[in-house]
Amino acid sequence: MKDLLSMNQLTNEMIYDLLDKTHRMKKGEFPSLKGTFAANLFLEPSTRTKQSFYVAEKRLQMEVLDIEAEQSSILKGETLYDSVRTLEALGADVLTIRQSERGALKEIASRTKASIINAGDGTGEHPTQSLLDLYTIYEEFGTFENIIVTIAGDIKHSRVARSNAYALEQLGATVQFSAPDAWREKDGTYVTMQEAVETSDVVMLLRIQKERHQNQTPMDSYLETYGLTKQRASLMKPGAIIMHPAPVNRGVEIDSDLVECSRSRIFEQMNNGVYMRMAIIQTLMEGKHYENHKRIQMERGLCATV
Ligand code: NCD
């Protein structure tokens, strides 16, 4: 594997391999990628994901170049493709990119030798968040089989929901959704929040993606009608957990007191994110060495016949 762009490129075997690598990273078994170079290009706002990649790359002893939207020549009209080729020319082995156009990285990745990681493409996908969420669930329950996950909130605009729904189903979990009508997707089983808390092993809340809405978002009674209140949380099954990719709007999708309650895994998700991103980068670098090896062998073969 050269790039990580979407969850649908990963088989269950590849996901379990990443979970296993993450586990080893978390135990402190880090490989060294000294001499390799990571560039992070974030053209949409990010705190957690960007910092998590930075920490992961530093722990792997990579050289790191962080580029903010304001410093990027994209503001001068350069295409994303040219920015990527420039960073590759400077020696980047891995490029982590967050940008707003859904699906835009596929074509770019096919035209560069550097590994590309999708750190969120508009309303498209967020595979590294999904993988750290999968790790958090697996760490908790040791399986995905018969685990019921409710993804609740702004499903329609959430790349986290898209990546997670796909991967969780592929791994054998049961996924259901809870959302106001306006934020539903066509497919999927929808339940009320009351039903969600009574049936789920994982209640995965989403931030309301106001920046992606055309009309003003009514937030006043959101918590009482659709969010996780303390009263609802008290009905959760024994052992059930609360997740949220953050940033959290305290008092909107979740009661502020629940963010750090014993069921919450919100900060553990962030902690796991560093190790999962280390595992992803290690896997891509192995894949790249293999691709390069194949290419060199092929070139040698071709040279021999000339
Ligand atoms: C998510 C994102 O950017 O899609 N955040 C994150 O990466 N931790 C979710 C969100 O912004 O709501």
Coordinates of C-alpha atoms and ligand atoms in Angstrom, one line a residue:
M1 CA 0.0 0.0 0.0
K2 CA 1.5 3.4 -1.1
D3 CA -1.3 5.7 0.0
L4 CA -4.1 5.8 2.6
L5 CA -7.0 7.7 1.0
S6 CA -10.2 5.8 1.9
M7 CA -11.3 3.1 4.2
N8 CA -12.7 1.1 1.3
Q9 CA -9.1 0.3 0.1
L10 CA -8.4 -1.7 3.3
T11 CA -9.3 -5.4 3.7
N12 CA -10.1 -6.7 7.2
E13 CA -6.7 -8.3 7.2
M14 CA -5.0 -4.9 6.6
I15 CA -7.1 -3.3 9.3
Y16 CA -6.2 -6.0 11.8
D17 CA -2.5 -5.6 10.9
L18 CA -2.8 -1.9 11.6
L19 CA -4.5 -2.6 15.0
D20 CA -1.7 -5.0 15.9
K21 CA 1.0 -2.5 14.9
T22 CA -0.8 0.2 16.9
H23 CA -0.9 -2.0 19.9
R24 CA 2.9 -2.6 19.7
M25 CA 3.5 1.2 19.3
K26 CA 1.4 1.8 22.4
K27 CA 3.6 -0.6 24.3
G28 CA 6.6 1.4 23.3
E29 CA 7.9 -0.7 20.5
F30 CA 8.7 2.1 18.0
P31 CA 10.6 1.5 14.8
S32 CA 12.9 4.4 13.7
L33 CA 12.3 6.0 10.4
K34 CA 15.3 8.3 10.8
G35 CA 16.4 9.8 7.4
T36 CA 12.8 9.9 6.1
F37 CA 10.8 13.1 5.6
A38 CA 7.2 13.9 6.3
A39 CA 5.3 17.0 5.1
N40 CA 1.9 18.0 6.5
L41 CA -0.2 20.2 4.4
F42 CA -3.4 21.4 6.2
L43 CA -5.6 23.6 4.1
E44 CA -8.7 23.2 6.3
P45 CA -8.7 24.0 10.1
S46 CA -7.3 21.3 12.3
T47 CA -5.9 21.0 15.8
R48 CA -5.9 17.4 16.9
T49 CA -5.2 15.7 13.6
K50 CA -2.4 18.0 12.7
Q51 CA -0.7 17.8 16.0
S52 CA -1.3 14.1 16.3
F53 CA 0.5 13.5 13.0
Y54 CA 3.3 15.8 14.1
V55 CA 3.9 13.9 17.3
A56 CA 3.6 10.6 15.5
E57 CA 6.2 11.6 12.9
K58 CA 8.6 13.0 15.6
R59 CA 8.3 9.8 17.6
L60 CA 9.3 7.9 14.5
Q61 CA 12.3 10.2 14.3
M62 CA 11.2 11.6 10.9
E63 CA 12.1 15.1 9.7
V64 CA 8.9 17.1 9.7
L65 CA 7.7 20.1 7.6
D66 CA 4.4 21.6 8.6
I67 CA 2.7 23.8 6.1
E68 CA -0.3 26.0 7.1
A69 CA -2.9 27.2 4.6
E70 CA -1.7 30.8 5.1
Q71 CA 1.9 30.0 4.1
S72 CA 0.9 27.9 1.2
S73 CA 1.3 29.1 -2.4
I74 CA -2.2 27.6 -3.0
L75 CA -3.3 31.0 -1.9
K76 CA -1.3 32.4 -4.9
G77 CA -3.2 30.1 -7.2
E78 CA -0.9 27.1 -7.2
T79 CA -2.8 23.9 -7.7
L80 CA -2.8 21.3 -5.0
Y81 CA -1.0 18.9 -7.5
D82 CA 1.8 21.4 -8.0
S83 CA 2.2 21.9 -4.2
V84 CA 2.4 18.1 -3.8
R85 CA 5.0 17.8 -6.5
T86 CA 7.0 20.6 -5.0
L87 CA 7.1 18.9 -1.6
E88 CA 8.0 15.6 -3.3
A89 CA 10.8 17.4 -5.1
L90 CA 12.1 18.7 -1.7
G91 CA 12.3 15.1 -0.6
A92 CA 9.0 14.3 1.2
D93 CA 8.4 10.6 1.5
V94 CA 5.0 10.9 3.2
L95 CA 2.5 13.8 2.6
T96 CA -0.4 14.2 4.9
I97 CA -3.1 16.4 3.4
R98 CA -6.3 17.9 4.6
Q99 CA -8.3 19.8 2.0
S100 CA -11.9 20.5 1.1
E101 CA -12.5 18.7 -2.1
R102 CA -14.0 15.3 -1.7
G103 CA -12.1 12.6 -3.6
A104 CA -9.4 15.1 -4.9
L105 CA -6.4 13.1 -3.6
K106 CA -6.9 10.0 -5.7
E107 CA -5.7 11.5 -9.0
I108 CA -2.9 13.4 -7.3
A109 CA -1.7 10.2 -5.5
S110 CA -1.6 8.3 -8.7
R111 CA 0.8 10.9 -10.2
T112 CA 3.3 11.1 -7.3
K113 CA 5.8 8.7 -5.8
A114 CA 5.4 10.1 -2.3
S115 CA 2.9 8.4 0.0
I116 CA -0.3 10.4 0.4
I117 CA -2.4 10.3 3.6
N118 CA -5.9 11.7 3.5
A119 CA -6.3 13.7 6.7
G120 CA -9.9 14.7 5.8
D121 CA -11.2 15.6 2.3
G122 CA -14.3 17.9 2.9
T123 CA -17.3 15.8 3.5
G124 CA -15.6 12.8 2.0
E125 CA -13.5 10.5 4.2
H126 CA -11.3 10.6 7.3
P127 CA -9.5 7.2 7.3
T128 CA -7.0 7.9 10.0
Q129 CA -9.7 9.0 12.4
S130 CA -11.7 5.9 11.6
L131 CA -8.7 3.7 12.2
L132 CA -8.0 5.2 15.6
D133 CA -11.7 4.9 16.4
L134 CA -11.6 1.2 15.4
Y135 CA -8.5 0.7 17.6
T136 CA -10.4 2.3 20.6
I137 CA -13.4 0.0 20.1
Y138 CA -11.2 -3.1 19.6
E139 CA -9.1 -2.2 22.7
E140 CA -12.4 -2.0 24.7
F141 CA -14.3 -5.0 23.5
G142 CA -11.6 -7.2 21.8
T143 CA -13.9 -7.8 18.8
F144 CA -16.2 -6.1 16.4
E145 CA -18.6 -9.0 16.0
N146 CA -22.0 -8.3 17.7
I147 CA -20.9 -4.8 18.7
I148 CA -23.7 -2.3 18.2
V149 CA -22.5 1.2 17.3
T150 CA -24.8 4.2 17.0
I151 CA -23.3 7.1 15.1
A152 CA -25.2 10.2 16.1
G153 CA -25.5 13.7 14.8
D154 CA -24.6 15.4 11.6
I155 CA -24.3 12.2 9.5
K156 CA -24.7 13.9 6.2
H157 CA -21.8 16.3 6.4
S158 CA -19.5 14.0 8.4
R159 CA -16.4 12.3 6.8
V160 CA -15.9 10.5 10.2
A161 CA -19.4 8.9 9.9
R162 CA -18.8 7.9 6.3
S163 CA -15.4 6.2 7.0
N164 CA -16.5 4.6 10.2
A165 CA -19.9 3.2 9.0
Y166 CA -18.2 1.5 6.1
A167 CA -15.3 0.0 8.1
L168 CA -17.4 -1.1 11.1
E169 CA -19.8 -3.0 8.9
Q170 CA -17.1 -4.6 7.0
L171 CA -15.6 -5.8 10.3
G172 CA -18.9 -7.3 11.4
A173 CA -20.3 -4.7 13.8
T174 CA -23.9 -3.5 13.6
V175 CA -24.1 0.2 12.7
Q176 CA -27.2 2.3 13.3
F177 CA -27.6 6.1 13.1
S178 CA -29.4 8.8 15.0
A179 CA -29.9 12.2 13.4
P180 CA -32.4 15.0 12.7
D181 CA -34.2 14.4 9.3
A182 CA -32.1 17.2 7.6
W183 CA -28.8 15.4 8.4
R184 CA -29.7 11.9 7.4
E185 CA -28.2 9.9 4.5
K186 CA -30.5 7.9 2.3
D187 CA -29.3 4.5 3.5
G188 CA -29.0 3.1 7.0
T189 CA -31.1 2.3 10.0
Y190 CA -32.1 5.3 12.1
V191 CA -33.1 5.2 15.8
T192 CA -34.0 7.9 18.3
M193 CA -31.4 8.8 20.9
Q194 CA -33.5 7.1 23.5
E195 CA -33.3 3.8 21.5
A196 CA -29.6 4.5 20.8
V197 CA -28.5 4.6 24.4
E198 CA -30.6 1.5 25.3
T199 CA -29.2 -0.7 22.6
S200 CA -25.6 0.4 21.8
D201 CA -22.2 -0.7 23.0
V202 CA -20.8 2.4 21.5
V203 CA -22.5 5.8 21.2
M204 CA -20.3 7.8 18.8
L205 CA -21.3 11.4 18.7
L206 CA -20.4 13.8 15.9
R207 CA -19.8 17.6 15.9
I208 CA -22.4 19.6 14.1
Q209 CA -20.6 20.7 10.9
K210 CA -21.9 24.3 10.9
E211 CA -19.2 25.4 8.4
R212 CA -20.6 23.0 5.8
H213 CA -24.3 24.1 6.2
Q214 CA -26.0 26.3 3.7
N215 CA -28.6 27.5 6.2
Q216 CA -28.2 28.6 9.8
T217 CA -28.2 25.7 12.1
P218 CA -30.8 25.7 15.0
M219 CA -28.8 24.6 18.1
D220 CA -31.1 25.8 20.9
S221 CA -32.9 22.5 21.8
Y222 CA -30.4 20.2 20.1
L223 CA -29.1 18.6 23.2
E224 CA -32.5 17.8 24.6
T225 CA -33.9 16.5 21.4
Y226 CA -30.9 14.8 19.7
G227 CA -27.9 14.9 22.0
L228 CA -26.5 12.9 24.9
T229 CA -28.0 14.3 28.1
K230 CA -27.1 12.9 31.5
Q231 CA -30.5 11.4 31.8
R232 CA -30.0 9.5 28.5
A233 CA -26.4 8.4 29.4
S234 CA -27.8 6.9 32.6
L235 CA -29.8 4.4 30.4
M236 CA -26.7 3.1 28.6
K237 CA -25.9 -0.6 28.8
P238 CA -23.3 -1.8 31.3
G239 CA -19.9 -1.5 29.7
A240 CA -21.1 0.8 26.9
I241 CA -18.8 3.6 25.9
I242 CA -19.1 7.2 24.6
M243 CA -16.9 8.4 21.7
H244 CA -16.5 11.7 19.8
P245 CA -13.8 12.6 17.3
A246 CA -13.7 16.1 18.7
P247 CA -13.7 19.1 18.7
V248 CA -16.6 18.7 21.1
N249 CA -19.3 21.4 21.4
R250 CA -19.9 20.9 25.1
G251 CA -23.6 21.3 25.9
V252 CA -24.7 20.9 22.3
E253 CA -24.1 17.3 21.1
I254 CA -23.1 16.1 24.6
D255 CA -23.7 17.4 28.2
S256 CA -20.5 19.0 29.3
D257 CA -20.3 16.7 32.4
L258 CA -20.2 13.6 30.2
V259 CA -17.1 14.6 28.3
E260 CA -14.9 13.2 31.0
C261 CA -17.2 10.7 32.6
S262 CA -16.1 7.1 33.2
R263 CA -17.8 5.9 30.0
S264 CA -16.1 8.5 27.9
R265 CA -13.2 7.5 25.7
I266 CA -12.8 10.9 24.0
F267 CA -9.3 11.7 25.3
E268 CA -8.3 8.0 24.9
Q269 CA -9.2 8.3 21.3
M270 CA -6.8 11.2 20.9
N271 CA -4.1 9.2 22.7
N272 CA -4.6 6.2 20.5
G273 CA -4.5 8.5 17.4
V274 CA -0.8 9.1 17.8
Y275 CA 0.0 5.4 17.9
M276 CA -2.4 4.6 15.0
R277 CA -0.8 7.3 12.9
M278 CA 2.6 5.9 13.7
A279 CA 1.4 2.5 12.5
I280 CA -0.1 3.9 9.3
I281 CA 3.1 5.8 8.4
Q282 CA 5.2 2.7 9.1
T283 CA 3.0 0.6 6.9
L284 CA 3.1 3.1 4.1
M285 CA 6.9 3.3 4.3
E286 CA 7.1 -0.5 4.1
G287 CA 4.8 -0.4 1.1
K288 CA 6.8 2.3 -0.6
H289 CA 10.0 0.4 -0.2
Y290 CA 8.4 -2.6 -1.7
E291 CA 7.0 -0.5 -4.7
N292 CA 10.5 1.0 -5.2
H293 CA 12.1 -2.4 -5.1
K294 CA 9.6 -3.7 -7.7
R295 CA 10.2 -0.6 -9.9
I296 CA 14.0 -1.0 -9.7
Q297 CA 13.8 -4.7 -10.5
M298 CA 11.6 -3.9 -13.4
E299 CA 13.9 -1.2 -14.7
R300 CA 16.8 -3.6 -14.4
G301 CA 14.9 -6.2 -16.3
L302 CA 14.0 -3.6 -19.0
C303 CA 17.6 -2.4 -19.2
A304 CA 18.8 -6.0 -19.7
T305 CA 16.7 -6.4 -22.8
V306 CA 17.7 -3.1 -24.4
Ligands
NCD1 C1 -13.1 15.6 12.8 C2 -12.8 16.2 11.4 O1 -12.0 17.1 11.2 O2 -13.5 15.7 10.5 N1 -12.1 16.1 13.7 C3 -11.0 15.4 13.8 O3 -10.3 15.2 12.8 N2 -10.6 15.0 15.0 C4 -14.5 15.9 13.2 C5 -14.9 17.3 13.2 O4 -14.3 18.3 12.8 O5 -16.1 17.5 13.6

